[in-house]
GROMACS .gro file of C-alpha atoms in nm:
model
  331
    1MET     CA    1   4.771   5.315   6.328
    2TYR     CA    2   5.148   5.307   6.375
    3GLN     CA    3   5.194   4.939   6.302
    4GLU     CA    4   5.487   5.022   6.076
    5ALA     CA    5   5.818   5.119   6.233
    6TYR     CA    6   5.973   5.436   6.090
    7HIS     CA    7   6.289   5.409   6.300
    8HIS     CA    8   6.592   5.185   6.250
    9GLU     CA    9   6.748   5.227   6.593
   10PRO     CA   10   6.588   5.060   6.897
   11LEU     CA   11   6.380   5.320   7.080
   12GLU     CA   12   6.432   5.130   7.408
   13LYS     CA   13   6.765   5.312   7.440
   14TYR     CA   14   6.625   5.665   7.427
   15SER     CA   15   6.418   5.915   7.621
   16PHE     CA   16   6.196   6.166   7.442
   17LEU     CA   17   6.041   6.497   7.544
   18ILE     CA   18   5.734   6.603   7.349
   19THR     CA   19   5.628   6.961   7.408
   20GLY     CA   20   5.263   7.016   7.330
   21GLY     CA   21   5.220   6.642   7.377
   22ALA     CA   22   4.855   6.674   7.481
   23GLY     CA   23   4.776   6.838   7.149
   24PHE     CA   24   4.682   6.684   6.818
   25ILE     CA   25   5.019   6.603   6.660
   26GLY     CA   26   5.200   6.570   6.992
   27SER     CA   27   4.966   6.301   7.125
   28ASN     CA   28   5.004   6.106   6.802
   29LEU     CA   29   5.382   6.115   6.851
   30VAL     CA   30   5.334   5.984   7.204
   31ALA     CA   31   5.124   5.698   7.066
   32TYR     CA   32   5.395   5.601   6.818
   33LEU     CA   33   5.683   5.615   7.066
   34LEU     CA   34   5.507   5.413   7.335
   35LYS     CA   35   5.379   5.160   7.083
   36HIS     CA   36   5.740   5.103   6.976
   37ASN     CA   37   5.877   5.071   7.329
   38ALA     CA   38   6.056   5.401   7.386
   39LYS     CA   39   6.253   5.403   7.711
   40LYS     CA   40   6.080   5.720   7.834
   41VAL     CA   41   5.821   5.957   7.687
   42ARG     CA   42   5.777   6.282   7.876
   43VAL     CA   43   5.509   6.533   7.779
   44LEU     CA   44   5.525   6.904   7.863
   45ASP     CA   45   5.197   7.086   7.805
   46ASN     CA   46   5.010   7.373   7.971
   47LEU     CA   47   4.675   7.241   7.835
   48SER     CA   48   4.586   7.580   7.687
   49THR     CA   49   4.512   7.420   7.350
   50GLY     CA   50   4.587   7.056   7.429
   51PHE     CA   51   4.359   6.820   7.619
   52LYS     CA   52   4.413   6.564   7.893
   53HIS     CA   53   4.175   6.326   7.713
   54ASN     CA   54   4.428   6.306   7.427
   55ILE     CA   55   4.681   6.142   7.659
   56GLU     CA   56   4.467   5.970   7.922
   57GLU     CA   57   4.521   5.633   7.754
   58PHE     CA   58   4.895   5.668   7.823
   59GLU     CA   59   4.879   5.775   8.188
   60SER     CA   60   4.908   5.421   8.325
   61HIS     CA   61   5.202   5.335   8.099
   62PRO     CA   62   5.521   5.291   8.306
   63ASN     CA   63   5.731   5.475   8.046
   64PHE     CA   64   5.506   5.782   8.030
   65GLU     CA   65   5.537   6.105   8.229
   66PHE     CA   66   5.331   6.424   8.215
   67ILE     CA   67   5.451   6.768   8.325
   68LEU     CA   68   5.195   7.047   8.346
   69GLY     CA   69   5.398   7.351   8.251
   70ASP     CA   70   5.454   7.637   8.009
   71ILE     CA   71   5.738   7.677   7.760
   72ARG     CA   72   5.737   8.051   7.831
   73ASP     CA   73   5.900   7.968   8.165
   74VAL     CA   74   6.275   7.909   8.129
   75GLU     CA   75   6.311   7.692   8.440
   76THR     CA   76   6.022   7.471   8.330
   77CYS     CA   77   6.200   7.410   8.000
   78LYS     CA   78   6.524   7.322   8.178
   79THR     CA   79   6.345   7.075   8.404
   80ALA     CA   80   6.157   6.918   8.114
   81VAL     CA   81   6.467   6.851   7.902
   82SER     CA   82   6.666   6.705   8.190
   83GLU     CA   83   6.793   6.355   8.104
   84MET     CA   84   6.620   6.356   7.766
   85ASP     CA   85   6.794   6.228   7.452
   86PHE     CA   86   6.561   6.390   7.199
   87VAL     CA   87   6.308   6.673   7.190
   88LEU     CA   88   6.005   6.683   6.961
   89HIS     CA   89   5.885   7.042   6.992
   90GLN     CA   90   5.519   7.070   6.896
   91ALA     CA   91   5.406   7.332   7.149
   92ALA     CA   92   5.276   7.650   6.986
   93LEU     CA   93   4.977   7.876   6.953
   94GLY     CA   94   4.852   7.774   6.612
   95SER     CA   95   4.598   7.936   6.380
   96VAL     CA   96   4.641   8.231   6.148
   97PRO     CA   97   4.317   8.399   6.268
   98ARG     CA   98   4.421   8.364   6.634
   99SER     CA   99   4.752   8.534   6.556
  100PHE     CA  100   4.570   8.841   6.424
  101ASN     CA  101   4.339   8.846   6.726
  102ASP     CA  102   4.616   8.795   6.980
  103PRO     CA  103   4.960   8.862   6.831
  104ILE     CA  104   5.117   8.925   7.173
  105SER     CA  105   5.044   8.577   7.307
  106THR     CA  106   5.130   8.421   6.971
  107ASN     CA  107   5.470   8.589   6.979
  108ALA     CA  108   5.536   8.498   7.342
  109VAL     CA  109   5.462   8.129   7.295
  110ASN     CA  110   5.589   8.075   6.942
  111ILE     CA  111   5.908   8.281   6.960
  112SER     CA  112   6.010   8.322   7.325
  113GLY     CA  113   5.882   7.976   7.416
  114PHE     CA  114   6.056   7.821   7.118
  115LEU     CA  115   6.385   7.992   7.203
  116ASN     CA  116   6.359   7.880   7.565
  117MET     CA  117   6.323   7.520   7.453
  118LEU     CA  118   6.594   7.544   7.188
  119VAL     CA  119   6.851   7.685   7.431
  120ALA     CA  120   6.750   7.446   7.709
  121SER     CA  121   6.788   7.152   7.471
  122ARG     CA  122   7.129   7.269   7.357
  123ASP     CA  123   7.252   7.327   7.712
  124ALA     CA  124   7.121   6.990   7.835
  125GLY     CA  125   7.315   6.800   7.569
  126VAL     CA  126   7.008   6.679   7.382
  127LYS     CA  127   7.109   6.483   7.073
  128ARG     CA  128   6.859   6.658   6.846
  129MET     CA  129   6.552   6.879   6.859
  130VAL     CA  130   6.293   6.835   6.585
  131TYR     CA  131   6.041   7.117   6.576
  132ALA     CA  132   5.714   7.199   6.407
  133ALA     CA  133   5.774   7.461   6.141
  134SER     CA  134   5.497   7.569   5.904
  135SER     CA  135   5.407   7.601   5.538
  136SER     CA  136   5.280   7.949   5.628
  137THR     CA  137   5.645   8.053   5.597
  138TYR     CA  138   5.600   8.057   5.218
  139GLY     CA  139   5.377   8.363   5.256
  140ASP     CA  140   5.290   8.546   4.937
  141SER     CA  141   5.522   8.342   4.715
  142LYS     CA  142   5.323   8.229   4.412
  143ALA     CA  143   5.573   7.957   4.316
  144LEU     CA  144   5.434   7.603   4.302
  145PRO     CA  145   5.532   7.353   4.420
  146LYS     CA  146   5.679   7.507   4.735
  147GLN     CA  147   6.051   7.447   4.768
  148GLU     CA  148   6.232   7.499   5.098
  149ASP     CA  149   6.471   7.767   4.974
  150ILE     CA  150   6.212   7.988   4.801
  151ILE     CA  151   5.986   8.182   5.038
  152GLY     CA  152   5.786   8.503   5.016
  153ASN     CA  153   5.674   8.767   5.262
  154PRO     CA  154   5.475   8.635   5.561
  155LEU     CA  155   5.102   8.703   5.550
  156SER     CA  156   5.023   8.675   5.922
  157PRO     CA  157   5.176   8.717   6.268
  158TYR     CA  158   5.169   8.337   6.298
  159ALA     CA  159   5.377   8.300   5.981
  160ILE     CA  160   5.628   8.552   6.115
  161THR     CA  161   5.674   8.355   6.436
  162LYS     CA  162   5.733   8.027   6.256
  163TYR     CA  163   5.991   8.183   6.026
  164VAL     CA  164   6.172   8.340   6.322
  165ASN     CA  165   6.194   7.989   6.473
  166GLU     CA  166   6.386   7.877   6.167
  167LEU     CA  167   6.621   8.176   6.189
  168TYR     CA  168   6.702   8.109   6.554
  169ALA     CA  169   6.753   7.737   6.494
  170ASP     CA  170   6.982   7.805   6.199
  171ASN     CA  171   7.186   8.061   6.391
  172ILE     CA  172   7.237   7.831   6.689
  173SER     CA  173   7.332   7.548   6.455
  174LYS     CA  174   7.604   7.761   6.296
  175HIS     CA  175   7.752   7.891   6.620
  176PHE     CA  176   7.699   7.614   6.875
  177ASP     CA  177   7.708   7.286   6.680
  178PHE     CA  178   7.352   7.197   6.786
  179HIS     CA  179   7.170   7.089   6.472
  180SER     CA  180   6.792   7.094   6.492
  181VAL     CA  181   6.541   7.002   6.222
  182GLY     CA  182   6.237   7.209   6.124
  183LEU     CA  183   5.943   7.036   5.960
  184ARG     CA  184   5.718   7.263   5.756
  185TYR     CA  185   5.382   7.099   5.805
  186PHE     CA  186   5.120   7.136   5.533
  187ASN     CA  187   4.760   7.126   5.665
  188VAL     CA  188   4.783   6.824   5.893
  189PHE     CA  189   4.468   6.630   5.980
  190GLY     CA  190   4.371   6.310   6.156
  191PRO     CA  191   4.253   6.150   6.481
  192LYS     CA  192   4.269   6.361   6.798
  193GLN     CA  193   4.237   6.689   6.609
  194ASN     CA  194   4.015   6.936   6.793
  195VAL     CA  195   3.669   6.977   6.641
  196LYS     CA  196   3.555   7.251   6.879
  197GLY     CA  197   3.641   7.614   6.934
  198ALA     CA  198   3.684   7.926   6.726
  199TYR     CA  199   4.011   7.808   6.572
  200ALA     CA  200   3.922   7.451   6.476
  201ALA     CA  201   4.071   7.338   6.144
  202VAL     CA  202   3.866   7.278   5.832
  203ILE     CA  203   3.865   6.896   5.820
  204PRO     CA  204   3.729   6.836   6.172
  205LEU     CA  205   3.473   7.111   6.111
  206PHE     CA  206   3.366   6.944   5.786
  207PHE     CA  207   3.341   6.603   5.952
  208ASN     CA  208   3.137   6.745   6.237
  209ALA     CA  209   2.898   6.904   5.987
  210GLY     CA  210   2.882   6.589   5.774
  211ILE     CA  211   2.820   6.351   6.064
  212HIS     CA  212   2.550   6.569   6.219
  213ASN     CA  213   2.407   6.713   5.895
  214THR     CA  214   2.460   7.065   6.019
  215LYS     CA  215   2.553   7.387   5.843
  216VAL     CA  216   2.894   7.414   5.681
  217THR     CA  217   3.049   7.738   5.557
  218ILE     CA  218   3.341   7.751   5.315
  219ASN     CA  219   3.563   8.058   5.330
  220GLY     CA  220   3.599   8.220   4.988
  221ASP     CA  221   3.492   8.043   4.670
  222GLY     CA  222   3.624   7.702   4.775
  223ASN     CA  223   3.857   7.674   4.478
  224GLN     CA  224   4.163   7.744   4.692
  225THR     CA  225   4.386   7.438   4.713
  226ARG     CA  226   4.580   7.273   4.994
  227ASP     CA  227   4.828   6.986   5.031
  228PHE     CA  228   4.640   6.813   5.314
  229THR     CA  229   4.859   6.570   5.506
  230PHE     CA  230   4.746   6.280   5.723
  231VAL     CA  231   4.900   6.283   6.070
  232GLU     CA  232   5.078   5.947   6.040
  233ASN     CA  233   5.280   6.091   5.750
  234VAL     CA  234   5.382   6.371   5.986
  235VAL     CA  235   5.476   6.128   6.262
  236GLN     CA  236   5.691   5.939   6.012
  237ALA     CA  237   5.876   6.258   5.921
  238ASN     CA  238   5.939   6.342   6.286
  239ILE     CA  239   6.074   5.999   6.371
  240LYS     CA  240   6.298   5.984   6.066
  241SER     CA  241   6.428   6.335   6.141
  242LEU     CA  242   6.549   6.223   6.482
  243PHE     CA  243   6.796   5.973   6.339
  244ALA     CA  244   6.879   6.117   5.996
  245GLU     CA  245   7.244   6.188   5.918
  246ILE     CA  246   7.232   6.567   5.926
  247THR     CA  247   7.528   6.793   5.998
  248LYS     CA  248   7.355   7.134   6.004
  249HIS     CA  249   7.015   7.287   6.066
  250GLU     CA  250   6.770   7.173   5.800
  251VAL     CA  251   6.407   7.244   5.714
  252PHE     CA  252   6.185   7.003   5.523
  253ASN     CA  253   5.842   7.016   5.369
  254VAL     CA  254   5.612   6.754   5.519
  255ALA     CA  255   5.316   6.684   5.294
  256VAL     CA  256   5.190   6.441   5.033
  257GLY     CA  257   5.297   6.641   4.729
  258ASP     CA  258   4.944   6.665   4.590
  259ARG     CA  259   4.666   6.918   4.633
  260ILE     CA  260   4.290   6.928   4.652
  261SER     CA  261   4.046   7.219   4.648
  262VAL     CA  262   3.839   7.294   4.955
  263ASN     CA  263   3.527   7.229   4.748
  264ASP     CA  264   3.653   6.883   4.651
  265LEU     CA  265   3.753   6.820   5.011
  266TRP     CA  266   3.397   6.892   5.126
  267ASN     CA  267   3.256   6.671   4.850
  268ASN     CA  268   3.480   6.384   4.965
  269ILE     CA  269   3.374   6.425   5.327
  270LYS     CA  270   3.011   6.464   5.225
  271GLU     CA  271   3.034   6.132   5.040
  272ILE     CA  272   3.212   5.954   5.327
  273THR     CA  273   2.960   6.076   5.586
  274GLN     CA  274   2.662   6.038   5.350
  275SER     CA  275   2.561   6.391   5.437
  276THR     CA  276   2.284   6.580   5.258
  277THR     CA  277   2.416   6.918   5.374
  278GLU     CA  278   2.495   7.177   5.107
  279ALA     CA  279   2.781   7.416   5.171
  280SER     CA  280   2.736   7.791   5.189
  281TYR     CA  281   3.011   8.041   5.119
  282GLY     CA  282   3.153   8.323   5.328
  283GLU     CA  283   3.432   8.578   5.312
  284SER     CA  284   3.792   8.470   5.251
  285ARG     CA  285   4.005   8.467   5.566
  286ILE     CA  286   4.270   8.733   5.611
  287GLY     CA  287   4.623   8.593   5.592
  288ASP     CA  288   4.532   8.274   5.404
  289VAL     CA  289   4.729   8.172   5.096
  290ARG     CA  290   4.538   8.092   4.778
  291ASP     CA  291   4.715   7.773   4.675
  292SER     CA  292   4.955   7.537   4.846
  293LEU     CA  293   5.148   7.241   4.710
  294ALA     CA  294   5.469   7.099   4.854
  295ASP     CA  295   5.780   6.974   4.682
  296ILE     CA  296   5.880   6.686   4.913
  297SER     CA  297   6.187   6.573   4.720
  298LYS     CA  298   6.431   6.705   4.981
  299ALA     CA  299   6.261   6.510   5.261
  300LYS     CA  300   6.252   6.201   5.043
  301LYS     CA  301   6.624   6.229   4.972
  302LEU     CA  302   6.764   6.323   5.314
  303LEU     CA  303   6.507   6.168   5.548
  304GLN     CA  304   6.387   5.880   5.330
  305TYR     CA  305   6.043   6.024   5.396
  306ASN     CA  306   5.775   5.840   5.202
  307PRO     CA  307   5.416   5.942   5.280
  308LYS     CA  308   5.207   5.628   5.314
  309TYR     CA  309   4.863   5.786   5.326
  310THR     CA  310   4.679   5.976   5.055
  311VAL     CA  311   4.418   6.233   5.151
  312ARG     CA  312   4.140   5.984   5.083
  313ASP     CA  313   4.310   5.716   5.296
  314GLY     CA  314   4.349   5.963   5.579
  315LEU     CA  315   3.993   6.089   5.553
  316SER     CA  316   3.857   5.736   5.592
  317ILE     CA  317   4.059   5.676   5.910
  318THR     CA  318   3.972   6.019   6.044
  319TYR     CA  319   3.602   5.962   5.979
  320ASP     CA  320   3.611   5.645   6.189
  321PHE     CA  321   3.765   5.843   6.475
  322PHE     CA  322   3.517   6.131   6.465
  323LYS     CA  323   3.222   5.898   6.416
  324LYS     CA  324   3.320   5.697   6.723
  325GLN     CA  325   3.382   6.016   6.920
  326SER     CA  326   3.040   6.150   6.818
  327GLU     CA  327   2.865   5.829   6.924
  328THR     CA  328   3.043   5.838   7.261
  329ASN     CA  329   2.944   6.201   7.319
  330ASP     CA  330   2.582   6.128   7.228
  331LYS     CA  331   2.547   5.859   7.493
   0.00000   0.00000   0.00000
C-alpha cells in the first residue's frame, strides 16, 4: 500500500501531528507519511480505542514520535502541536451505539477535545488542520446522493458531535483566518481496523466470521446500503486536503460514490473467505441510516480526489491483512 504519492510538495520539509494516530485511520496516515519521507510524524493518542501494535512498526523510525496523552487536556494539545506544520485530527470516540450508551464521554472527546485541538492548532500557527468529519451528519435526510450542503436532523449523539465540529471549524475560519478542512468519511474499512470489542465495524466482523466460519448476524434485513470506502482512498483525501488551495473552511465527502447492500457485502466476503456460514438477522440498530451514497464531485473538483480502490479491491487487500493476523494469533 501507499506506493503512489498523493502529494506534490516534498514532505521532507514538513512536520505532522496525527491525533488518534494509534487508531485505524490514524496509523494508516502515519504509514503514508513515513513511507514518503515526512520530516517529522508525531502521534498523540491516549490508547483508549487505539492500539500500540498499530504503530509498533514505526517506533524505531528516526522521524517518528509518540505522545501518550488525551485531547481533553488543553495543555497536552498545546504541547502536541508545538513546532508542527500540519495537524491531521483523527482522535474521537466513534460508533453510533457507543454514543447512545455513553453520550457524556462522546461529547467530551468529540466536542471539547476537538475544540481544544482546533484552538491549539490556530494559536500555534499550524498551516492547516484536516479533521475527520462524518457522513452521520446527513442524519435523516433522504436525499441521494449525499451532497455537502444538504443535511438532515442528526440521528445519534455521535452525529451531533461531528456536526458541532464543523460549526466550530467554520466559525473559527470566518473570524480568525484559520481554514481547516473537514472530511466526511463514509464507512471506512481496511487493514488495522479493530475486529474485537462491542463497537467493531461490520467489515472486520464479517471477515472474522468468514475466516473462522463462525456465526454472523446482520442488523435489520440486510438491504440497507452503504458507500464503503477503502482506507487508502481516505488517506489520499487527507493528504490532498493538506495542500489544496482553499481560502475558507470546507467540508468534503470522502467515499467511492457507489453503494452496496449489507447482504451483498456479506456475500462478497463469504466468497473471498470461502466461508460456508449463513447469516442470521437481528434487530435494526438505533440511529442507523437506511441508505448512504456520496456525491464526491466537490472533492474531485477542489481536492483532485480520485478514489483508486473499489470496494472489491479493498476487500481483497483487507482479507489478506485479517488472514495474516488470524494466522499469527493462532500460533
